[in-house]
Short mmCIF file of C-alpha atoms in Angstrom, two decimals:
data_model
loop_
_atom_site.label_atom_id
_atom_site.label_comp_id
_atom_site.label_asym_id
_atom_site.label_seq_id
_atom_site.Cartn_x
_atom_site.Cartn_y
_atom_site.Cartn_z
CA MET R 1 0.00 0.00 0.00
CA ARG R 2 1.37 3.37 -0.93
CA LEU R 3 0.51 6.79 0.54
CA SER R 4 0.21 9.92 -1.35
CA ARG R 5 2.13 12.99 -0.30
CA GLU R 6 -1.01 14.69 0.97
CA ASP R 7 -1.84 11.75 3.24
CA ALA R 8 1.69 11.62 4.65
CA THR R 9 1.66 15.38 5.36
CA ARG R 10 -1.64 15.02 7.19
CA ILE R 11 -0.31 12.18 9.34
CA PHE R 12 3.14 13.65 10.07
CA PRO R 13 2.63 17.45 9.88
CA SER R 14 6.09 18.34 11.37
CA ALA R 15 8.10 15.97 9.33
CA ASN R 16 10.16 17.24 6.45
CA LEU R 17 9.23 14.65 3.99
CA PRO R 18 11.20 14.19 0.90
CA PRO R 19 9.46 14.89 -2.22
CA THR R 20 9.20 11.23 -2.95
CA ASP R 21 6.57 8.94 -1.50
CA LEU R 22 7.39 6.85 1.66
CA SER R 23 6.11 3.49 2.59
CA ILE R 24 4.87 2.53 6.04
CA GLU R 25 7.44 -0.27 6.24
CA ALA R 26 10.32 2.15 5.73
CA LEU R 27 8.96 4.51 8.33
CA MET R 28 8.56 1.73 10.87
CA VAL R 29 12.12 0.60 10.29
CA ASP R 30 13.44 4.07 11.03
CA THR R 31 11.36 4.36 14.14
CA ASP R 32 12.49 0.93 15.47
CA GLY R 33 16.07 1.79 14.86
CA GLN R 34 15.79 4.97 16.88
CA ASN R 35 14.15 3.13 19.78
CA SER R 36 16.81 0.42 19.73
CA ALA R 37 19.54 3.01 19.92
CA GLU R 38 17.91 4.62 22.93
CA ARG R 39 17.64 1.24 24.73
CA ASP R 40 21.29 0.47 24.14
CA SER R 41 22.31 3.84 25.56
CA HIS R 42 20.17 3.31 28.67
CA ALA R 43 21.66 -0.17 29.27
CA LYS R 44 25.18 1.21 29.10
CA GLN R 45 24.30 3.83 31.70
CA GLN R 46 23.00 1.12 34.07
CA GLU R 47 26.12 -1.00 33.69
CA THR R 48 28.19 2.04 34.52
CA SER R 49 26.13 2.71 37.69
CA TRP R 50 26.72 -0.88 39.06
CA THR R 51 30.46 -0.27 39.13
CA ASP R 52 30.13 2.93 41.15
CA GLU R 53 32.23 2.83 44.35
CA SER R 54 29.44 4.50 46.35
CA TYR R 55 27.35 1.28 46.32
CA PRO R 56 28.36 -1.21 49.12
CA THR R 57 30.09 -4.36 48.00
CA PRO R 58 28.14 -7.49 49.12
CA ARG R 59 29.90 -9.68 51.76
CA TYR R 60 29.63 -13.44 51.95
CA SER R 61 30.05 -15.74 54.97
CA SER R 62 31.34 -19.29 55.02
CA GLN R 63 27.92 -20.60 56.01
CA ALA R 64 25.40 -18.73 53.91
CA GLU R 65 25.13 -15.60 51.78
CA GLN R 66 24.35 -12.55 53.89
CA HIS R 67 22.41 -9.52 52.78
CA PRO R 68 24.25 -6.21 52.90
CA ARG R 69 23.53 -4.04 55.93
CA ASN R 70 21.80 -0.72 55.63
CA GLU R 71 20.03 1.66 57.97
CA ASN R 72 17.03 -0.66 58.39
CA ALA R 73 19.13 -3.66 59.57
CA SER R 74 16.29 -5.24 61.63
CA ILE R 75 14.78 -6.82 58.55
CA PHE R 76 17.95 -8.85 57.94
CA PRO R 77 19.01 -11.85 60.10
CA ASP R 78 21.86 -11.37 62.57
CA LEU R 79 25.02 -13.44 62.25
CA THR R 80 25.08 -14.12 66.07
CA THR R 81 21.47 -15.30 66.00
CA MET R 82 22.22 -17.61 63.14
CA ASP R 83 25.17 -19.12 65.03
CA MET R 84 23.10 -19.64 68.22
CA ARG R 85 20.31 -21.29 66.29
CA GLN R 86 22.77 -23.56 64.58
CA THR R 87 24.40 -24.45 67.92
CA VAL R 88 21.05 -25.28 69.50
CA GLY R 89 20.06 -27.34 66.51
CA THR R 90 23.35 -29.24 66.50
CA SER R 91 23.12 -29.91 70.24
CA THR R 92 19.56 -31.13 69.90
CA ALA R 93 20.59 -33.45 67.11
CA HIS R 94 23.48 -34.85 69.19
CA LEU R 95 21.19 -35.33 72.19
CA SER R 96 18.63 -37.11 70.07
CA ASP R 97 21.33 -39.39 68.68
CA TRP R 98 22.62 -40.16 72.20
CA ILE R 99 19.10 -40.98 73.42
CA ASN R 100 18.58 -43.31 70.49
CA ASP R 101 21.89 -45.04 71.19
CA ASN R 102 21.09 -45.43 74.95
CA ILE R 103 17.34 -45.82 74.80
CA ILE R 104 17.20 -48.49 77.56
CA ALA R 105 19.18 -46.43 80.08
CA VAL R 106 17.13 -43.34 79.32
CA ARG R 107 13.90 -45.27 79.71
CA TYR R 108 14.83 -46.67 83.13
CA GLY R 109 16.20 -43.30 84.23
CA ALA R 110 12.91 -41.62 83.36
CA MET R 111 10.98 -44.30 85.24
CA ALA R 112 13.23 -43.90 88.29
CA THR R 113 12.82 -40.11 88.23
CA ILE R 114 9.05 -40.39 88.04
CA GLY R 115 9.08 -42.91 90.88
CA LEU R 116 11.21 -40.68 93.12
CA LEU R 117 9.07 -37.63 92.44
CA THR R 118 5.94 -39.66 93.17
CA ALA R 119 7.41 -40.96 96.44
CA TYR R 120 8.39 -37.45 97.48
CA GLY R 121 4.92 -36.16 96.68
CA LEU R 122 3.30 -38.91 98.74
CA SER R 123 5.63 -38.22 101.66
CA GLN R 124 4.28 -34.67 101.83
CA THR R 125 0.66 -35.83 102.09
CA PRO R 126 -1.26 -36.35 105.38
CA LEU R 127 -0.75 -40.09 104.94
CA PHE R 128 2.82 -39.70 106.25
CA PHE R 129 2.28 -36.77 108.60
CA ARG R 130 3.24 -37.08 112.26
CA TYR R 131 4.07 -34.74 115.13
CA ARG R 132 7.79 -34.56 115.88
CA SER R 133 7.68 -32.46 119.06
CA VAL R 134 5.23 -31.41 121.74
CA ALA R 135 5.38 -27.83 120.47
CA GLU R 136 3.84 -28.97 117.17
CA LEU R 137 0.73 -30.32 118.89
CA PRO R 138 -2.18 -27.88 118.31
CA ASN R 139 -4.05 -26.44 121.25
CA TRP R 140 -7.39 -27.98 120.31
CA LEU R 141 -6.02 -31.48 120.92
CA PHE R 142 -5.47 -30.58 124.58
CA ALA R 143 -8.71 -28.62 124.90
CA LYS R 144 -10.83 -31.50 123.60
CA ARG R 145 -8.80 -34.24 125.33
CA ARG R 146 -8.13 -35.99 122.04
CA SER R 147 -6.01 -39.14 121.76
CA ILE R 148 -3.12 -39.83 119.38
CA THR R 149 -1.51 -43.17 118.57
CA CYS R 150 2.15 -43.44 119.54
CA ARG R 151 4.84 -45.99 120.19
CA LEU R 152 7.27 -46.21 123.09
CA MET R 153 10.88 -45.54 122.19
CA PRO R 154 14.01 -46.88 123.90
CA GLN R 155 14.79 -44.77 126.91
CA SER R 156 17.79 -42.48 127.12
CA HIS R 157 19.89 -41.72 130.20
CA ARG R 158 17.59 -39.02 131.50
CA GLN R 159 14.50 -41.22 131.38
CA ILE R 160 15.50 -43.15 134.48
CA LEU R 161 12.77 -43.10 137.13
CA HIS R 162 13.47 -40.73 140.00
CA PRO R 163 11.74 -41.31 143.36
CA ASN R 164 8.71 -39.11 144.00
CA GLN R 165 9.06 -37.49 140.58
CA PRO R 166 6.73 -37.59 137.57
CA ILE R 167 7.19 -40.55 135.25
CA ARG R 168 8.31 -39.35 131.83
CA LEU R 169 9.06 -41.27 128.69
CA TYR R 170 9.60 -40.80 124.97
CA LEU R 171 6.87 -41.55 122.44
CA ARG R 172 6.99 -41.58 118.67
CA HIS R 173 3.79 -40.34 117.06
CA LEU R 174 2.71 -42.79 114.35
CA SER R 175 1.57 -41.52 110.98
CA PRO R 176 -1.43 -43.19 109.26
CA ALA R 177 0.96 -45.06 106.95
CA GLU R 178 2.96 -46.37 109.93
CA ARG R 179 -0.20 -47.57 111.66
CA ILE R 180 -1.32 -49.42 108.53
CA LEU R 181 2.09 -51.03 108.09
CA LEU R 182 2.26 -51.95 111.78
CA ALA R 183 -1.16 -53.60 111.61
CA ILE R 184 -0.16 -55.62 108.53
CA SER R 185 3.28 -56.81 109.61
CA LYS R 186 5.15 -55.81 112.74
CA SER R 187 8.42 -57.33 111.50
CA THR R 188 8.28 -55.34 108.27
CA TYR R 189 7.62 -52.17 110.23
CA GLU R 190 10.61 -52.87 112.45
CA LYS R 191 12.85 -53.29 109.39
CA VAL R 192 11.63 -50.05 107.85
CA LEU R 193 12.01 -48.20 111.16
CA SER R 194 15.52 -49.55 111.65
CA TRP R 195 16.67 -47.54 108.62
CA HIS R 196 15.92 -44.30 110.48
CA PRO R 197 19.12 -43.18 112.24
CA TRP R 198 17.23 -41.63 115.17
CA ASN R 199 15.26 -44.77 115.95
CA THR R 200 18.14 -47.23 116.22
CA LEU R 201 19.30 -46.13 119.67
CA PRO R 202 20.09 -49.07 121.95
CA LEU R 203 18.23 -49.48 125.22
CA GLU R 204 20.34 -47.83 127.90
CA THR R 205 21.09 -49.62 131.15
CA LEU R 206 19.47 -48.29 134.31
CA SER R 207 22.77 -47.90 136.15
CA VAL R 208 23.96 -45.01 133.97
CA SER R 209 23.99 -41.64 135.70
CA SER R 210 21.13 -39.33 134.75
CA THR R 211 23.50 -36.34 134.58
CA ASP R 212 25.23 -37.66 131.46
CA GLN R 213 24.88 -34.88 128.88
CA SER R 214 25.74 -37.13 125.93
CA ALA R 215 22.25 -38.63 125.87
CA PRO R 216 20.03 -37.53 122.98
CA THR R 217 17.18 -35.15 123.69
CA ALA R 218 13.57 -35.50 122.63
CA ARG R 219 14.10 -32.86 119.95
CA GLN R 220 17.03 -34.79 118.49
CA LEU R 221 14.96 -37.98 118.53
CA GLU R 222 11.97 -36.26 116.92
CA ALA R 223 9.92 -37.73 119.76
CA LEU R 224 7.27 -36.52 122.18
CA GLU R 225 8.32 -36.31 125.82
CA VAL R 226 5.28 -37.32 127.83
CA GLU R 227 4.47 -37.22 131.53
CA ILE R 228 1.90 -39.69 132.85
CA ALA R 229 -0.89 -37.71 134.50
CA GLY R 230 -1.97 -38.33 138.08
CA ILE R 231 0.95 -40.46 139.29
CA GLN R 232 4.57 -40.22 140.32
CA ALA R 233 7.38 -42.72 140.78
CA ALA R 234 7.43 -44.79 143.96
CA PRO R 235 9.66 -43.64 146.82
CA GLU R 236 12.91 -45.37 147.58
CA HIS R 237 12.52 -48.68 149.42
CA LEU R 238 14.62 -51.73 150.18
CA ALA R 239 12.16 -54.53 149.43
CA LEU R 240 12.82 -54.57 145.68
CA ARG R 241 11.64 -57.53 143.66
CA GLU R 242 12.71 -55.88 140.42
CA ALA R 243 15.09 -53.14 139.40
CA PRO R 244 13.71 -49.59 139.43
CA GLY R 245 11.97 -48.95 136.15
CA GLU R 246 12.26 -52.53 134.93
CA TRP R 247 8.61 -52.51 133.89
CA LEU R 248 9.26 -49.42 131.79
CA ALA R 249 12.34 -51.01 130.24
CA ARG R 250 10.28 -54.04 129.17
CA LEU R 251 7.61 -51.89 127.56
CA CYS R 252 10.19 -49.79 125.76
CA ARG R 253 12.15 -52.82 124.63
CA ASP R 254 9.03 -54.15 122.95
CA ARG R 255 8.22 -50.67 121.60
CA THR R 256 4.65 -51.08 122.71
CA THR R 257 1.97 -49.19 120.80
CA VAL R 258 0.04 -46.89 123.13
CA SER R 259 -2.75 -44.35 122.92
CA LEU R 260 -2.01 -40.98 124.51
CA GLN R 261 -4.92 -38.85 125.74
CA LEU R 262 -3.65 -35.27 125.90
CA ILE R 263 -4.62 -33.25 128.98
CA ALA R 264 -2.14 -30.37 129.33
CA ARG R 265 1.37 -29.28 128.42
CA ARG R 266 4.24 -28.32 130.72
CA VAL R 267 6.66 -25.62 129.55
CA MET R 268 9.91 -26.00 131.43
CA ASP R 269 11.71 -23.05 132.97
CA GLN R 270 15.38 -22.56 133.80
CA GLY R 271 14.66 -22.44 137.52
CA ASP R 272 13.79 -26.14 137.82
CA ASP R 273 17.09 -27.76 138.79
CA THR R 274 15.67 -31.26 138.77
CA ASN R 275 14.32 -30.94 135.26
CA GLU R 276 17.40 -29.08 134.04
CA GLN R 277 19.45 -32.05 135.13
CA ARG R 278 17.09 -34.41 133.38
CA LEU R 279 16.54 -32.45 130.17
CA GLY R 280 20.17 -31.62 129.51
CA THR R 281 21.77 -28.56 128.00
CA ALA R 282 20.82 -29.18 124.38
CA SER R 283 17.07 -29.00 125.02
CA ARG R 284 17.28 -25.78 127.06
CA ILE R 285 18.58 -23.62 124.22
CA GLY R 286 16.45 -20.54 123.80
CA MET R 287 14.56 -20.89 127.12
CA ARG R 288 14.25 -17.78 129.27
CA LYS R 289 12.88 -16.75 132.64
CA SER R 290 9.74 -14.71 132.18
CA LYS R 291 8.47 -12.13 134.65
CA ARG R 292 4.80 -12.65 133.91
CA ASP R 293 2.71 -14.87 136.14
CA ILE R 294 -0.07 -15.88 133.73
CA PRO R 295 0.88 -19.18 132.08
CA GLU R 296 -1.51 -18.70 129.16
CA LEU R 297 0.18 -15.40 128.30
CA ASP R 298 3.67 -16.32 129.38
CA PHE R 299 4.16 -19.26 127.06
CA SER R 300 3.00 -19.99 123.57
CA SER R 301 2.82 -23.38 121.94
CA SER R 302 4.36 -21.89 118.80
CA LYS R 303 7.69 -21.27 120.58
CA THR R 304 9.53 -24.40 119.64
CA THR R 305 12.76 -23.25 121.32
CA GLN R 306 11.25 -23.85 124.77
CA SER R 307 11.26 -27.37 126.11
CA GLN R 308 7.69 -28.66 126.37
CA ILE R 309 6.34 -31.84 127.92
CA ALA R 310 2.90 -33.25 127.22
CA ILE R 311 0.81 -34.43 130.17
CA GLY R 312 -1.69 -37.17 129.49
CA ARG R 313 -3.03 -40.64 130.19
CA LEU R 314 -1.54 -43.70 128.50
CA TYR R 315 -3.51 -46.74 127.35
CA TYR R 316 -2.23 -49.97 125.80
CA ARG R 317 -3.37 -53.53 125.10
CA PRO R 318 -1.08 -56.22 126.58
CA LYS R 319 -2.86 -58.85 124.45
CA LEU R 320 -4.03 -58.55 120.88
CA ALA R 321 -7.40 -60.13 121.73
CA GLN R 322 -7.99 -57.73 124.61
CA PHE R 323 -11.03 -55.59 123.87
CA GLN R 324 -10.62 -52.86 126.51
CA SER R 325 -7.39 -50.91 126.83
CA THR R 326 -5.37 -50.91 130.05
CA ASP R 327 -4.66 -47.62 131.78
CA VAL R 328 -0.91 -47.46 132.43
CA GLY R 329 -1.27 -45.12 135.43
CA LEU R 330 -3.87 -47.28 137.17
CA SER R 331 -1.86 -50.42 136.47
CA LEU R 332 1.31 -48.95 137.96
CA VAL R 333 -0.46 -47.79 141.11
CA ARG R 334 -2.31 -51.10 141.48
CA TYR R 335 0.99 -53.06 141.45
CA GLY R 336 2.82 -50.71 143.81
CA ARG R 337 5.13 -49.23 141.17
CA ALA R 338 3.79 -45.67 141.53
CA THR R 339 1.73 -43.53 143.86
CA PRO R 340 -1.07 -41.05 143.09
CA VAL R 341 -0.21 -37.37 143.01
CA SER R 342 -1.78 -35.58 145.96
CA ASP R 343 -2.43 -32.27 144.16
CA GLY R 344 -4.49 -33.38 141.17
CA LEU R 345 -3.83 -35.03 137.85
CA TRP R 346 -0.45 -33.36 137.47
CA LYS R 347 2.17 -32.32 139.96
CA THR R 348 3.24 -28.66 139.90
CA LEU R 349 7.03 -28.59 140.12
CA LEU R 350 9.09 -25.62 141.21
CA ASP R 351 9.31 -22.88 138.52
CA SER R 352 7.42 -25.07 136.05
CA HIS R 353 4.33 -23.87 134.21
CA VAL R 354 1.46 -26.17 133.37
CA VAL R 355 -0.60 -24.77 130.51
CA VAL R 356 -4.12 -26.16 130.34
CA GLU R 357 -5.68 -25.28 127.01
CA SER R 358 -9.30 -24.15 127.29
CA ASN R 359 -11.95 -24.93 124.71
CA LYS R 360 -13.72 -21.69 123.74
CA ASP R 361 -16.73 -23.57 122.40
CA GLU R 362 -17.11 -25.62 125.58
CA SER R 363 -20.09 -24.74 127.74
CA ALA R 364 -20.09 -24.55 131.52
CA GLN R 365 -21.98 -27.83 131.72
CA GLU R 366 -19.37 -29.65 129.63
CA ALA R 367 -16.56 -28.17 131.73
CA ALA R 368 -18.29 -29.40 134.88
CA LYS R 369 -18.61 -32.87 133.39
CA GLN R 370 -14.92 -32.89 132.55
CA SER R 371 -14.01 -31.87 136.09
CA SER R 372 -16.24 -34.64 137.41
CA ARG R 373 -14.48 -37.18 135.21
CA ASP R 374 -11.10 -35.99 136.49
CA ALA R 375 -12.29 -36.37 140.08
CA THR R 376 -13.56 -39.87 139.32
CA TYR R 377 -10.20 -40.83 137.86
CA ALA R 378 -8.42 -39.48 140.95
CA SER R 379 -10.66 -41.63 143.17
CA GLN R 380 -9.86 -44.66 141.00
CA LEU R 381 -6.16 -44.04 141.58
CA SER R 382 -6.75 -43.89 145.33
CA GLN R 383 -8.72 -47.14 145.24
CA ALA R 384 -5.90 -48.79 143.28
CA GLU R 385 -3.43 -47.63 145.93
CA TYR R 386 -5.56 -49.26 148.67
CA GLU R 387 -5.59 -52.50 146.69
CA ALA R 388 -1.78 -52.43 146.34
CA ALA R 389 -1.35 -51.79 150.08
CA ALA R 390 -3.78 -54.59 150.97
CA GLY R 391 -2.03 -57.06 148.68
CA SER R 392 1.50 -55.89 149.60
CA TYR R 393 2.50 -55.28 146.00
CA GLY R 394 5.65 -53.50 144.95
CA MET R 395 6.73 -50.79 147.36
CA TRP R 396 4.09 -51.86 149.91
CA THR R 397 6.18 -54.89 150.83
CA ASP R 398 8.65 -52.54 152.54
CA ALA R 399 7.96 -52.25 156.30
CA GLU R 400 9.29 -48.70 156.47
CA ILE R 401 6.85 -47.47 153.83
CA ARG R 402 3.94 -49.25 155.50
CA LYS R 403 4.90 -47.57 158.77
CA ASN R 404 5.16 -44.11 157.22
CA ARG R 405 1.89 -44.53 155.30
CA ALA R 406 -0.07 -46.13 158.16
CA ASP R 407 -3.30 -44.33 157.19
CA ILE R 408 -3.39 -46.03 153.82
CA VAL R 409 -2.42 -49.39 155.28
CA ASP R 410 -5.15 -49.20 157.95
CA GLU R 411 -7.75 -48.23 155.36
CA ALA R 412 -6.68 -51.07 153.09
CA GLU R 413 -6.87 -53.60 155.93
CA PHE R 414 -10.29 -52.28 156.96
CA GLN R 415 -11.59 -52.66 153.41
CA THR R 416 -10.24 -56.22 153.32
CA THR R 417 -10.93 -57.65 156.79
CA ALA R 418 -13.77 -55.58 158.30
CA PRO R 419 -17.22 -57.21 158.48
CA VAL R 420 -20.11 -55.91 156.45
CA TRP R 421 -21.95 -54.27 159.41
CA LYS R 422 -18.90 -52.15 160.25
CA LYS R 423 -18.62 -51.01 156.67
CA ALA R 424 -22.32 -50.16 156.62
CA TRP R 425 -22.14 -48.28 159.93
CA ARG R 426 -19.13 -46.31 158.64
CA TRP R 427 -20.99 -45.44 155.46
CA ILE R 428 -23.98 -44.17 157.49
CA ARG R 429 -21.75 -42.05 159.70
CA ARG R 430 -20.12 -40.39 156.69
CA ARG R 431 -23.50 -39.53 155.27
#
């Protein structure tokens, strides 16, 4: 197709067209050539700009290609972070390989760890809880006269019976787990208990001096020091059929299980020379002489540094088939191994404080009933003493004691040998 000159002038008005006619193909070739030349020039300018020294030269690491740093460096990974990640990944891979190579050892180690953690968790539950000192006993146990299950421990030097002094002994409070194990198998319980370093103490002989300070204290034994309420040790006498405290040694040797009914607590003071000699120096650390006279305000059960002794009644079963428990205090008085305390259920020693916890929820009627029960128990102790004097048991075989306690001996003989009409006439006169 060919254009006329007039058509070409109309299409390209500014072009200086030659006088001859032009074809579209020739025009297109010229235009493409001009555009190609412009593209070549632009490409050369770009190649020149890449070699400019102002542009940073890219740096390469031995591990991986790193992007060049600029002002906004947070969008690029850090070399230190990359190294730490690689280290963690390598260590994890090595650990995984070691576990795969020692899979049996790892499996048993995991099982042992789980077992130990489970055992530790169970040991912190109430199933294994027990009181390790008298100071840990809460006040409501004394206020409500509650009983706890314990076991007699081998006596130390200072647990020797002293004439006309309260009878004290060490008890280990049994946790629920210990009671279950003891009921199932006594031999197994003894083996388990023998592993405890504080429960393997040998039974001390009764001839050792009570002033020996090397004997362990109740706090070191994690034991409760208990005083039997209402009685005291028999006075010195010559007609001895057994060594002093032999009955206590037998009970402790067998580690008899007993039930302790808590009545009160005694907080020892530094002024009591007899008890200082018995308790030793180690158990008197932190004790002080207070100037206040009110026991309830003077001493607190939360002060574990003060030496505390629980006062209560002990019960045990000599035979497994025995239905009713035996009162240790009544039994000792009945066989002439102890005498009732003349001033109530507990004897007030010099500079010693007996703290009797009161139950705030207890009514006056309940308090009166409790006092009546205490008076009944005191009369039972007196009756047991008459029976021992009438049967000449224990200390009542000594002529000197019978002479000094003639009132008790005469009363015991009257109860035994007097006819019925004399007893009746005496009862009428007392009414």
